[in-house]
Amino acid sequence: MFFLISSNNGKIYKLSSGIFTVGRSNSCSIVINDTCVSRQHARISIIIKKKKNYIFIKDLGSTNGTLINTSMIKSTKRLKIGDRIQFGNEENFIMATSDSIAIQRQEEESSYIKRINFSLYD
């Protein structure tokens, strides 16, 4: 199972094997209500084969483009866990797995506990 996590509003989209469209249109798998995002903005394809997983993204000729880790994509690109995806001018997402989400939460909790401990000694 994969997740596309919005860094803008925290919304999490669960993605399994298949093809998912991203855009403003209600017919898309992932609907983003932002005028900077095209009606049919991009396509994410997830292929799961035994122990190998392949995640691809393709911009569908959107007006404002799709960026992966701040680089505009011109053709189909393979995604990795942790990649930052931007649709249009502002919508930012992170590609994740359940394992990477658990690790991130654990790091956030650890950081929070350290901040509490430091403030106790100030």
XYZ file of C-alpha atoms in Angstrom:
122
model
C 0.000 0.000 0.000
C 1.218 3.469 -0.894
C 0.093 6.878 0.270
C 0.075 10.303 -1.301
C 0.141 12.825 1.561
C -0.778 16.475 1.100
C 1.724 18.701 2.861
C -0.802 21.558 2.548
C -3.738 20.062 4.465
C -2.514 16.655 5.707
C -5.021 14.718 3.615
C -3.867 11.158 2.901
C -4.804 9.250 -0.263
C -4.397 5.457 -0.159
C -3.068 4.006 -3.404
C -2.753 0.348 -4.312
C -1.967 -1.255 -7.649
C -3.603 0.601 -10.531
C -3.874 3.887 -12.391
C -4.929 7.091 -10.633
C -5.709 10.443 -12.210
C -5.017 13.708 -10.415
C -6.823 16.933 -11.212
C -9.661 19.358 -10.567
C -12.328 17.253 -12.299
C -14.676 15.219 -10.100
C -13.958 12.260 -12.400
C -10.337 12.117 -11.130
C -9.201 9.579 -8.533
C -7.550 12.388 -6.573
C -9.489 15.648 -6.777
C -7.609 18.857 -5.997
C -9.772 21.963 -5.771
C -7.209 24.505 -6.880
C -7.431 26.694 -9.993
C -3.672 26.156 -10.603
C -4.366 22.436 -11.110
C -5.726 21.337 -14.496
C -8.921 19.288 -14.810
C -6.870 16.241 -15.850
C -3.445 17.197 -14.490
C -1.400 13.996 -14.071
C -1.558 10.206 -13.947
C 0.050 7.985 -11.303
C 0.539 4.315 -12.168
C 1.415 1.731 -9.529
C 2.594 -1.698 -10.619
C 3.169 -4.347 -7.957
C 5.089 -7.482 -9.015
C 6.094 -9.964 -6.337
C 8.681 -8.058 -4.275
C 9.167 -5.175 -6.707
C 6.995 -2.068 -6.778
C 7.023 0.481 -9.549
C 5.419 3.916 -9.258
C 5.286 6.193 -12.288
C 3.899 9.680 -12.839
C 3.072 11.468 -16.070
C 1.937 15.048 -16.569
C -1.101 15.050 -18.865
C -0.261 18.331 -20.621
C -1.334 20.463 -17.661
C -1.113 24.245 -17.874
C 1.151 24.727 -14.828
C 3.071 21.464 -14.955
C 4.068 18.787 -12.453
C 7.290 18.952 -10.455
C 9.160 16.121 -8.757
C 11.586 17.366 -6.093
C 11.432 20.878 -7.674
C 12.185 19.630 -11.229
C 9.531 20.002 -13.932
C 8.807 16.659 -15.600
C 8.506 16.431 -19.374
C 7.886 12.691 -19.707
C 6.879 9.709 -17.570
C 9.065 9.536 -14.466
C 9.553 6.829 -11.869
C 8.704 7.912 -8.320
C 10.515 6.874 -5.156
C 9.249 6.891 -1.584
C 9.881 10.333 -0.129
C 9.648 12.153 -3.457
C 7.928 15.531 -3.240
C 5.329 16.117 -5.934
C 3.903 19.498 -6.877
C 0.788 19.811 -9.033
C 0.315 23.320 -10.411
C 1.754 26.209 -8.438
C 1.020 25.239 -4.850
C -0.336 21.722 -4.237
C 2.471 19.688 -2.635
C 2.410 15.976 -1.866
C 4.815 13.365 -0.543
C 4.888 9.750 -1.759
C 4.986 7.355 1.216
C 4.437 3.810 2.457
C 2.947 2.760 5.779
C 6.506 2.071 6.999
C 7.738 5.549 6.079
C 4.708 7.144 7.779
C 5.407 5.178 10.979
C 9.072 6.229 10.924
C 8.122 9.887 10.361
C 5.635 9.840 13.256
C 8.227 8.183 15.495
C 10.790 10.885 14.616
C 8.235 13.656 15.242
C 7.333 12.177 18.647
C 11.011 11.812 19.553
C 11.686 15.416 18.532
C 8.700 16.590 20.597
C 9.918 14.677 23.668
C 13.416 16.185 23.282
C 11.927 19.689 23.105
C 9.953 19.028 26.293
C 13.063 17.726 28.079
C 15.120 20.757 27.048
C 12.427 23.182 28.181
C 12.349 21.502 31.615
C 16.031 22.315 32.139
C 15.873 25.941 30.905
